[in-house]
PDB file of C-alpha atoms in Angstrom:
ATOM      1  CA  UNK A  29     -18.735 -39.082 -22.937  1.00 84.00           C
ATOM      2  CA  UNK A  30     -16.787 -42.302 -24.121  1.00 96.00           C
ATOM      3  CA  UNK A  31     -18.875 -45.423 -25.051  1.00 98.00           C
ATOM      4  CA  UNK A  32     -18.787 -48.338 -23.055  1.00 98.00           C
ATOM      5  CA  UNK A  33     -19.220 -51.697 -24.263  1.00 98.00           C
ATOM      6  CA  UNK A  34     -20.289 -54.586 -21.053  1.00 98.00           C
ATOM      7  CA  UNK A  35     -19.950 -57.908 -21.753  1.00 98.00           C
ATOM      8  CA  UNK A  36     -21.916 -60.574 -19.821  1.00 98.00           C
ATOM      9  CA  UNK A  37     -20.678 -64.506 -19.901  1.00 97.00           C
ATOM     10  CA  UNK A  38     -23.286 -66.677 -18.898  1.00 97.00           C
ATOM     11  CA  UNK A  39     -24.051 -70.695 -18.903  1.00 97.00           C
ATOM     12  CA  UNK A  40     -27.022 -72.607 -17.070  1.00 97.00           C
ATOM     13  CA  UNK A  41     -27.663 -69.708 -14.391  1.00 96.00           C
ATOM     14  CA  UNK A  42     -30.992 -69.011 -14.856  1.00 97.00           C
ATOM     15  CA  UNK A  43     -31.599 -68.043 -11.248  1.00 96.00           C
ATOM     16  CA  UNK A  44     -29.191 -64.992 -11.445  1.00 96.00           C
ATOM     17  CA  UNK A  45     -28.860 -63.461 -14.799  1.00 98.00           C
ATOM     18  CA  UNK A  46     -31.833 -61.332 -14.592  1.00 98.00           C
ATOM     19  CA  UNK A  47     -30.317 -59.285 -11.750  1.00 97.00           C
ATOM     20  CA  UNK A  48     -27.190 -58.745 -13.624  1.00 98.00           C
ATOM     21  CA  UNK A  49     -29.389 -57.888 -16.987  1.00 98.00           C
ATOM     22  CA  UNK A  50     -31.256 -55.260 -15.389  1.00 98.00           C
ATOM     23  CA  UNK A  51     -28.039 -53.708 -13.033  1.00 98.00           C
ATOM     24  CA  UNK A  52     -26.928 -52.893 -16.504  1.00 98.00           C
ATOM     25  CA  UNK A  53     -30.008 -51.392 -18.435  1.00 98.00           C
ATOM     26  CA  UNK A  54     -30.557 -49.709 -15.514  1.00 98.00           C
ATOM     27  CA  UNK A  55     -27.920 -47.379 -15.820  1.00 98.00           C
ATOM     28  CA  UNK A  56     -28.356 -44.120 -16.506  1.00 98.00           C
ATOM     29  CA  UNK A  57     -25.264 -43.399 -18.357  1.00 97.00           C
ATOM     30  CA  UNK A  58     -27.198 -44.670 -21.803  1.00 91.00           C
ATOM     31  CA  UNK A  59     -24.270 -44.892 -24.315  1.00 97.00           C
ATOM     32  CA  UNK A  60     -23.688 -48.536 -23.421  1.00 98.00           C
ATOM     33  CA  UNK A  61     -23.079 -51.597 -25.744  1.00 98.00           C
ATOM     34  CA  UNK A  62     -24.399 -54.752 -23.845  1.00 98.00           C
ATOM     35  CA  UNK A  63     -23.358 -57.874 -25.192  1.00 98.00           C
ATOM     36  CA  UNK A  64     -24.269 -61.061 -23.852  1.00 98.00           C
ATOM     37  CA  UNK A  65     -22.782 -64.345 -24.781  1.00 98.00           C
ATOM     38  CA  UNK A  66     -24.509 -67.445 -23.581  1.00 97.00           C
ATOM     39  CA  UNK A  67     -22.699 -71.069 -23.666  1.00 97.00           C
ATOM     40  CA  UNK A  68     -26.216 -72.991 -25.383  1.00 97.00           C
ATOM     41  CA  UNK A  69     -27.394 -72.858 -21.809  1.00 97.00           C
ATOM     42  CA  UNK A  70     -30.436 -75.602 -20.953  1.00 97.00           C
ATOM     43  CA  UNK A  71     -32.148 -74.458 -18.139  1.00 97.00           C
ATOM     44  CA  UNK A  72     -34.211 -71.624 -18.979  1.00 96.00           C
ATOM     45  CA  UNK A  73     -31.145 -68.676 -18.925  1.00 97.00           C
ATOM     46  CA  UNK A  74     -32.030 -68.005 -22.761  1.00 97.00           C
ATOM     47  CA  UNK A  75     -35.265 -67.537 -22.198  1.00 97.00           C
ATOM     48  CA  UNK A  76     -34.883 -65.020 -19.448  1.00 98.00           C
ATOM     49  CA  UNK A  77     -32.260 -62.908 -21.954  1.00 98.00           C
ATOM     50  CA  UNK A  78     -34.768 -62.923 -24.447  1.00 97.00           C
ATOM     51  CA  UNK A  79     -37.119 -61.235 -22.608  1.00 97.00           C
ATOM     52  CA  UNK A  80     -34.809 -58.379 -22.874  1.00 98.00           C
ATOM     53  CA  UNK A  81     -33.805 -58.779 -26.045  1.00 97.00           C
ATOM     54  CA  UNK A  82     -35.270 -55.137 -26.960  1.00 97.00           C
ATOM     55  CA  UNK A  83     -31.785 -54.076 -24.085  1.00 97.00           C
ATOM     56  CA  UNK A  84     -29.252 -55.936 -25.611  1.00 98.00           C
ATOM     57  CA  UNK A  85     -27.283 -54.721 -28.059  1.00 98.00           C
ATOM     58  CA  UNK A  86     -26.289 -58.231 -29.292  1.00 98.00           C
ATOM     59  CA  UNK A  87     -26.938 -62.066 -28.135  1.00 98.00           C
ATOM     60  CA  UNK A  88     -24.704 -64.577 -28.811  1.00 97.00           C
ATOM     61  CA  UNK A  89     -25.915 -68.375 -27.662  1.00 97.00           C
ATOM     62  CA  UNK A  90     -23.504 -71.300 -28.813  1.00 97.00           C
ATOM     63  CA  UNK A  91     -21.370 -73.956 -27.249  1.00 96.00           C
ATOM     64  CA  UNK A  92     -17.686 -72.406 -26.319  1.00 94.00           C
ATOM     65  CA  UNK A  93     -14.376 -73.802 -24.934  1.00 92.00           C
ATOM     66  CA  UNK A  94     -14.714 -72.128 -21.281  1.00 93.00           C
ATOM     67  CA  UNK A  95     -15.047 -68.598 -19.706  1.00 95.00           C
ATOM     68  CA  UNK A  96     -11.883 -67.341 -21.348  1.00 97.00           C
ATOM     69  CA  UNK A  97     -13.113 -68.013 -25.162  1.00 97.00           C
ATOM     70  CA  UNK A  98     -16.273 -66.500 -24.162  1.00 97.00           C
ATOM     71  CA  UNK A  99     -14.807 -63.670 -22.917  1.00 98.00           C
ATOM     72  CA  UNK A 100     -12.882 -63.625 -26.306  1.00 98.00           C
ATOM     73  CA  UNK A 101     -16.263 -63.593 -28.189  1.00 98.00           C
ATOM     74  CA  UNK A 102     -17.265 -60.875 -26.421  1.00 98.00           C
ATOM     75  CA  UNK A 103     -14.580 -58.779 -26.189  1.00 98.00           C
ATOM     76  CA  UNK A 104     -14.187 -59.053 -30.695  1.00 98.00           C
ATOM     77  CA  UNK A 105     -17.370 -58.101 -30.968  1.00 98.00           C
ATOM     78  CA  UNK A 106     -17.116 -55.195 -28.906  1.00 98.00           C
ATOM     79  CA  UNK A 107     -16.984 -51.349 -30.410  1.00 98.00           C
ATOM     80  CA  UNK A 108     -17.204 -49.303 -27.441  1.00 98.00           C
ATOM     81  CA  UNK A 109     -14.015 -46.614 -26.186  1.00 98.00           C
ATOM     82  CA  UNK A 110     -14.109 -49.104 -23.150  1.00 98.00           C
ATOM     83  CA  UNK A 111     -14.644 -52.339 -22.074  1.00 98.00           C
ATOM     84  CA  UNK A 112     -16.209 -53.821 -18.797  1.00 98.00           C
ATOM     85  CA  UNK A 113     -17.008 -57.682 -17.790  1.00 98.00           C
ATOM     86  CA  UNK A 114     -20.049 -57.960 -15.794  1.00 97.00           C
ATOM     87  CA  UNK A 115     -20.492 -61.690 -15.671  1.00 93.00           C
ATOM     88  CA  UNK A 116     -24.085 -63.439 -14.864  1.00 96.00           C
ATOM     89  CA  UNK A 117     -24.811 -63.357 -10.848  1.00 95.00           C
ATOM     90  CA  UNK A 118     -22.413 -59.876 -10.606  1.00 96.00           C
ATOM     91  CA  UNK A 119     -23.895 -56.388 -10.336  1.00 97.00           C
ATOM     92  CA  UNK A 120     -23.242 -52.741 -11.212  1.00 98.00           C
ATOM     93  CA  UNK A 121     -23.423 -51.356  -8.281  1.00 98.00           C
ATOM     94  CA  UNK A 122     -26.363 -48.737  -8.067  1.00 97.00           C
ATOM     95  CA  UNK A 123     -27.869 -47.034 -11.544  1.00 98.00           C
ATOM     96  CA  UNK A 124     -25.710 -44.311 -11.355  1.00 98.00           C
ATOM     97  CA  UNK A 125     -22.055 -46.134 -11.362  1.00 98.00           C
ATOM     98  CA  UNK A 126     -21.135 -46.076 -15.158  1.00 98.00           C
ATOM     99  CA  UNK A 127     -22.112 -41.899 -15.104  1.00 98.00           C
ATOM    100  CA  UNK A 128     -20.254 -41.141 -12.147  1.00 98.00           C
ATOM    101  CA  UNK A 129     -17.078 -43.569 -13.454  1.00 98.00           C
ATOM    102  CA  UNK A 130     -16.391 -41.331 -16.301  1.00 97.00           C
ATOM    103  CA  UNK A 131     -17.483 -38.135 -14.691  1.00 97.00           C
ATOM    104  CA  UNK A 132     -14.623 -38.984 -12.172  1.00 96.00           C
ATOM    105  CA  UNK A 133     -12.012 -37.936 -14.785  1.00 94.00           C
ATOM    106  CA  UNK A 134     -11.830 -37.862 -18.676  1.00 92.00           C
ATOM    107  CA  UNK A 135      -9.914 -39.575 -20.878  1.00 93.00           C
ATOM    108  CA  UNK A 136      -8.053 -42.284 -18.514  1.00 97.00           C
ATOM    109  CA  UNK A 137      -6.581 -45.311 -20.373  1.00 98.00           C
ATOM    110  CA  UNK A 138      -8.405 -47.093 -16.980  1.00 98.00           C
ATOM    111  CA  UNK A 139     -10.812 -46.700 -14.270  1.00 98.00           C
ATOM    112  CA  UNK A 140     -11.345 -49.099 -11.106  1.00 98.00           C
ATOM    113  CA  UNK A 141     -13.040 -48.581  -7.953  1.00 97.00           C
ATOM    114  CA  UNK A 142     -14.394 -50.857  -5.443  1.00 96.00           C
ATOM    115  CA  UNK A 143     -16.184 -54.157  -4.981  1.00 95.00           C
ATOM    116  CA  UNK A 144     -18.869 -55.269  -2.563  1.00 95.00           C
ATOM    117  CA  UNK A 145     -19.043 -59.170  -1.845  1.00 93.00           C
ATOM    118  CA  UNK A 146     -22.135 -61.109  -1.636  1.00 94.00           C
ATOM    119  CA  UNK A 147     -22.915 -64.865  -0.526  1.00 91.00           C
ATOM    120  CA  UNK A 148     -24.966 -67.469  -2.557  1.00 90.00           C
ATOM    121  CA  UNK A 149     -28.077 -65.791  -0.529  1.00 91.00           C
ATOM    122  CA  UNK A 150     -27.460 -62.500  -2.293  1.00 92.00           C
ATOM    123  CA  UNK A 151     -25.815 -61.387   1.695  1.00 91.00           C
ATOM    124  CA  UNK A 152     -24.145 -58.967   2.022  1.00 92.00           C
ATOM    125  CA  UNK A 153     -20.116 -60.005   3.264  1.00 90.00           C
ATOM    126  CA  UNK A 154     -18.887 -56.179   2.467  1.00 88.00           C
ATOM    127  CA  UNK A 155     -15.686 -54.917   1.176  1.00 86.00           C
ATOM    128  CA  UNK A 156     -13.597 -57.462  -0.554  1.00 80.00           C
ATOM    129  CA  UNK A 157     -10.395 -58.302   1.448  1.00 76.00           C
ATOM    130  CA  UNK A 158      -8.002 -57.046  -1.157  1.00 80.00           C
ATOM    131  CA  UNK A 159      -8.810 -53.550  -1.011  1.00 85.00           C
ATOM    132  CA  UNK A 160      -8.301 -51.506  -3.949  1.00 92.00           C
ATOM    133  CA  UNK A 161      -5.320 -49.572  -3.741  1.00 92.00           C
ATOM    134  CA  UNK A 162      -5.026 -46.071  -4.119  1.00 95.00           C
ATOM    135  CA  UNK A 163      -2.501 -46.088  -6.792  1.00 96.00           C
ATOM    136  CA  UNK A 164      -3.064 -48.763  -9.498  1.00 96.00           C
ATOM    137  CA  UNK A 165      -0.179 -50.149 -12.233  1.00 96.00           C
ATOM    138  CA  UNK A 166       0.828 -53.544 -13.516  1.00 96.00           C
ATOM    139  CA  UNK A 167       3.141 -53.990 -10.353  1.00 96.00           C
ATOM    140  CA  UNK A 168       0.052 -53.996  -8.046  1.00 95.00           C
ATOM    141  CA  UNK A 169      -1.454 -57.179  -8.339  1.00 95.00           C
ATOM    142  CA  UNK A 170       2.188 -58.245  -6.486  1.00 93.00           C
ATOM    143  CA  UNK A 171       0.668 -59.352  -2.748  1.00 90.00           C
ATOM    144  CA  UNK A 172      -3.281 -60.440  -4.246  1.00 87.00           C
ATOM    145  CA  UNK A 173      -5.252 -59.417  -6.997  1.00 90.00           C
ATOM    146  CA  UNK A 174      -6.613 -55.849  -5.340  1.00 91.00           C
ATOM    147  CA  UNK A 175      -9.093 -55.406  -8.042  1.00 95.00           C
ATOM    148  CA  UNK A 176     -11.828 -57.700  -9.194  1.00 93.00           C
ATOM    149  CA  UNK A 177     -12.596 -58.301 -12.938  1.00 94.00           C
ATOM    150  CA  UNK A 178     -16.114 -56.253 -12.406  1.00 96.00           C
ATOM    151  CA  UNK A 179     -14.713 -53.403 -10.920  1.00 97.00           C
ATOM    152  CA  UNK A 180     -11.987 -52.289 -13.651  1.00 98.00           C
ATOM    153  CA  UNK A 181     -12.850 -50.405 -17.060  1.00 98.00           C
ATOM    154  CA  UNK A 182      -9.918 -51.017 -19.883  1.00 98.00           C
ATOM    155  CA  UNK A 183      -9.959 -48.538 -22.777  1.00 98.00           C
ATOM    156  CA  UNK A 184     -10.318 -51.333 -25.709  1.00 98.00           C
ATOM    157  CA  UNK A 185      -7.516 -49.824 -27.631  1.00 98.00           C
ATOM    158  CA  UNK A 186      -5.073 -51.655 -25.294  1.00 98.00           C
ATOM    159  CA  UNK A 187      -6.457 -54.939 -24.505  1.00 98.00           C
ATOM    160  CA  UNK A 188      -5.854 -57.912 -25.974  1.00 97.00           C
ATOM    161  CA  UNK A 189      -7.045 -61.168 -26.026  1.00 98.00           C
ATOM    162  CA  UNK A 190      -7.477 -63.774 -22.925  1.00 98.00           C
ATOM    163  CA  UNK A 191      -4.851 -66.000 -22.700  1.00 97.00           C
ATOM    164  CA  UNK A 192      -6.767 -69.501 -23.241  1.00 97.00           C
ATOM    165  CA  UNK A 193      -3.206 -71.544 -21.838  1.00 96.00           C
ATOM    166  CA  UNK A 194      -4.860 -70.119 -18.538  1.00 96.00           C
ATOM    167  CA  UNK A 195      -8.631 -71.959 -17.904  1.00 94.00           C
ATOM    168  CA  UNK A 196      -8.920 -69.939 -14.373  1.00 93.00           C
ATOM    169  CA  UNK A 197      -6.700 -66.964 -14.056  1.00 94.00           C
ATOM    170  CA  UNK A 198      -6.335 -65.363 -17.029  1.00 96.00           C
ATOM    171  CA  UNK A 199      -8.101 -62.251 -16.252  1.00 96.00           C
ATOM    172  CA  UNK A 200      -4.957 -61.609 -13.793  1.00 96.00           C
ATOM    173  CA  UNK A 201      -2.782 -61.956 -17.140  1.00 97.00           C
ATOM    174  CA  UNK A 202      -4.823 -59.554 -19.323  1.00 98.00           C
ATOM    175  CA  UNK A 203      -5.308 -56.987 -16.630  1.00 98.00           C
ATOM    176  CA  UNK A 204      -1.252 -57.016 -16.073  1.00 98.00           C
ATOM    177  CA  UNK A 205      -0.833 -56.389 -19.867  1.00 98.00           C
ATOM    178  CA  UNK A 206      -3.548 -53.853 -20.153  1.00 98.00           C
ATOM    179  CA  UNK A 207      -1.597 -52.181 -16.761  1.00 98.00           C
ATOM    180  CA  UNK A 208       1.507 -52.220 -18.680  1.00 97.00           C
ATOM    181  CA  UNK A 209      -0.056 -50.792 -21.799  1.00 97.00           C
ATOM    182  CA  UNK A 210      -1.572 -47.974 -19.871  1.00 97.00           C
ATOM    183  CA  UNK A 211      -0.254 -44.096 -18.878  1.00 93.00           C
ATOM    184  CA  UNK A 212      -3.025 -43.233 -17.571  1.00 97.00           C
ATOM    185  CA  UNK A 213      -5.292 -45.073 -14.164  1.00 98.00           C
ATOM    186  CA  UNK A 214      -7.581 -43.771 -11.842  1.00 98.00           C
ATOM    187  CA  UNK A 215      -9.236 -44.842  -8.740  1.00 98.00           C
ATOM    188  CA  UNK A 216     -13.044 -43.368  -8.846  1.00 98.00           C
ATOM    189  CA  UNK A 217     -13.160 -43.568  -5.191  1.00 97.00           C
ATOM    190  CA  UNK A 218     -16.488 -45.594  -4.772  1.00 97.00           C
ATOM    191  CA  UNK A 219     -18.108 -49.214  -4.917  1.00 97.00           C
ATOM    192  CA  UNK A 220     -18.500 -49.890  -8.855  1.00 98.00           C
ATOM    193  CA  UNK A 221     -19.469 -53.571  -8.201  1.00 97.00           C
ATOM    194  CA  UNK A 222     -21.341 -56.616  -6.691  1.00 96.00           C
ATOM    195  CA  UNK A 223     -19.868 -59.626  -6.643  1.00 94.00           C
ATOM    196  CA  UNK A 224     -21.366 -63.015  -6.437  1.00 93.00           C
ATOM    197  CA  UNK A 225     -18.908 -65.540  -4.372  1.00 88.00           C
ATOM    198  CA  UNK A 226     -17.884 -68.709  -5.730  1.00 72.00           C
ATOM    199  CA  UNK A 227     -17.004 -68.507  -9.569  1.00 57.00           C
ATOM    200  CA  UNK A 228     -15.142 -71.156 -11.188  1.00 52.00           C
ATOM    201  CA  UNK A 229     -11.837 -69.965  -9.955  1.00 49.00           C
ATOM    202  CA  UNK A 230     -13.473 -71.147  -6.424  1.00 57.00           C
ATOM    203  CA  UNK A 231     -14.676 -74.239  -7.247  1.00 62.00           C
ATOM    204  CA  UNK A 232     -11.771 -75.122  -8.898  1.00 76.00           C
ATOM    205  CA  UNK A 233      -9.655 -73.317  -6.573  1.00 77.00           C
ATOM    206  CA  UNK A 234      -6.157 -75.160  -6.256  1.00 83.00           C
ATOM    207  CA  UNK A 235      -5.855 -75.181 -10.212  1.00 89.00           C
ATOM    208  CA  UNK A 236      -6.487 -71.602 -10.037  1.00 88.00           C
ATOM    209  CA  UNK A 237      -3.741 -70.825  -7.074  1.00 89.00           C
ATOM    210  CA  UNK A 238      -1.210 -72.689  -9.421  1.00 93.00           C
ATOM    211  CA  UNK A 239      -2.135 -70.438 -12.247  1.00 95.00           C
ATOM    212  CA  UNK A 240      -1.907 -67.562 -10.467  1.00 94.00           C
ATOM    213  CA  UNK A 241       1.635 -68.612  -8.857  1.00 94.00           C
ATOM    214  CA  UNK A 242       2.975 -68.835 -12.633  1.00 96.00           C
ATOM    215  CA  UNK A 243       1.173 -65.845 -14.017  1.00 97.00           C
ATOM    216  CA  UNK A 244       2.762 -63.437 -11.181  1.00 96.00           C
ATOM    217  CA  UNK A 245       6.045 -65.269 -11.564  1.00 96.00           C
ATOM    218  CA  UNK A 246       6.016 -64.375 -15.012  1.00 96.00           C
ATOM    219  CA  UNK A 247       5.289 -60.904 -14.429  1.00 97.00           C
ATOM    220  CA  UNK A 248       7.438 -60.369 -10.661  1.00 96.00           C
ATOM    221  CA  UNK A 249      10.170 -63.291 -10.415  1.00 96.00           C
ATOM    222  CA  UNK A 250      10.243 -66.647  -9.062  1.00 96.00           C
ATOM    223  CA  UNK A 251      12.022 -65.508  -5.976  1.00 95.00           C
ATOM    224  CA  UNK A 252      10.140 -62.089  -4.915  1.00 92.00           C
ATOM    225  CA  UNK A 253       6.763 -63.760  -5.706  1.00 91.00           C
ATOM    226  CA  UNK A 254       7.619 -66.684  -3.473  1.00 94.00           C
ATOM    227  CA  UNK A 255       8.046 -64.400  -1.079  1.00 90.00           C
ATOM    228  CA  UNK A 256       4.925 -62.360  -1.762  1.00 89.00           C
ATOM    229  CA  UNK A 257       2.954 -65.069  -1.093  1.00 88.00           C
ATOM    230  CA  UNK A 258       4.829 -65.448   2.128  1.00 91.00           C
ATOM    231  CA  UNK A 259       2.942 -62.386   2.936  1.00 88.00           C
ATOM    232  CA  UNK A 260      -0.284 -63.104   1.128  1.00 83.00           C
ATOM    233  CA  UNK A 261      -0.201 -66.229   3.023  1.00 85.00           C
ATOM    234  CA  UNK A 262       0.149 -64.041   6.479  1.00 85.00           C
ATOM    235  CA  UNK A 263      -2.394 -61.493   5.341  1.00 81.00           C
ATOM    236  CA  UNK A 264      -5.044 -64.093   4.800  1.00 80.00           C
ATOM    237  CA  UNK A 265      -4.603 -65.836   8.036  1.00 82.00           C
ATOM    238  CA  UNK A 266      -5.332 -63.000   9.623  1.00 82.00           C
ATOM    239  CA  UNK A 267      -8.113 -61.840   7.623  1.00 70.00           C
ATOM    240  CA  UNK A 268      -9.619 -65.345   8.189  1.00 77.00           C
ATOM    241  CA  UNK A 269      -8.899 -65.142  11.920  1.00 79.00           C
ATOM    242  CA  UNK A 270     -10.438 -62.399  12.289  1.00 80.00           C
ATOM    243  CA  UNK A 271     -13.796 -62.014  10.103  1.00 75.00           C
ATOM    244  CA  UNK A 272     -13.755 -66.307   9.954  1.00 75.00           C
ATOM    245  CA  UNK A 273     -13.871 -65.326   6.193  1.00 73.00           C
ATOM    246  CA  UNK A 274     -11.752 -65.070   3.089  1.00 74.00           C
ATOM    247  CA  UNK A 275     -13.635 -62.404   0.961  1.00 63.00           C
ATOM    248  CA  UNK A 276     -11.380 -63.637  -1.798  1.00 69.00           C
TER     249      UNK A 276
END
């Protein structure tokens, strides 16, 4: 079995971090790396790590320049085969997830699966509205990003760095160039993740769109991803009409 390192990005969420902490020592897949880096958080978050600190394979607590350089921090530090982001207030999805991720099939260059969506009340909204697909590459993310940033394992070897020109939407970038990187992607067929609605691509939510529109552009062309969104556009209006929901 491959070793996985999970990195954890936290600042001033004291009221969700323990859930996240304990989705991940939890596991019983035990070769795991668990890094948490904390951005000199004042409201008690620290604290609550600390109380793990026996868990965590390494804590990092200092002022940064946003999610992305975090996420950078993190991902340098990291030895594991594989890397996963399981940022404060999101949730492995039940003990066994990690084991039954690799059991699925060895060796991939990337696994993804499923996310669950939950409210600020810890609700349950179900299945995200961009289902997974059931073929994955770097062309996929073409009509909506069909796989969250929790729910997507990246053999280390081919990542690279967050883009930092991107302050909301750069996990779509690195995901694309990991994609591109990668000859080998399978879909484990289950829920992998919980994920907590409204992350700073949310509150911050126009800036994000635009980032998006120029990181598919990039990727697709101007022309086929305006129309894309044409028909992202149409697929969330009906979504919305008909669960009064995005599940974004």
């Amino acid at each position: 079995m491959p070793k996985l390192s999970i990195i954890t990005i936290v600042y001033n969420n004291v009221r969700d971090i323990e859930r996240t902490i304990n989705s991940v020592i939890n596991q019983t897949f035990k070769d795991i790396e668990y890094l948490i880096i904390d951005g000199a958080s004042t409201d008690g978050t620290l604290e609550v790590i600390q109380r793990y600190k026996n868990q965590i394979s390494k804590i990092v607590s200092e002022k940064d320049q946003g999610i992305y350089h975090a996420m950078n921090k993190g991902l340098a530090m990291a030895k594991g085969d594989y890397v996963l982001f399981m940022n404060s207030g999101d949730e492995l999805y039940d003990e066994h997830t990690v084991e039954d991720v690799f059991e699925s099939s060895p060796g991939a260059d990337i696994y993804y699966g499923e996310t669950e969506m939950y409210n600020d009340n810890w609700e349950n909204l179900g299945r995200r509205r961009h289902e997974a697909p059931e073929v994955f590459d770097w062309k996929s993310f073409q009509f909506g990003m069909n796989i969250s940033h929790q729910a997507i394992y990246i053999r280390r070897s081919i990542t690279t760095p967050y883009d930092l020109k991107y302050k909301y939407s750069s996990d779509i970038d690195w995901i694309i160039k990991a994609a591109k990187k990668s000859s080998n992607i399978v879909n484990v067929h289950r829920y992998v993740a919980k994920y907590l609605v409204g992350g700073m691509s949310k509150k911050k939510h126009f800036e994000s769109l635009k980032e998006r529109f120029k990181i598919l552009t990039k990727y697709y062309g101007l022309i086929p991803n305006i129309f894309n969104h044409i028909i992202i556009a149409g697929n969330l209006a009906s979504y919305f009409f008909r669960h009064k929901r995005t599940n974004d």
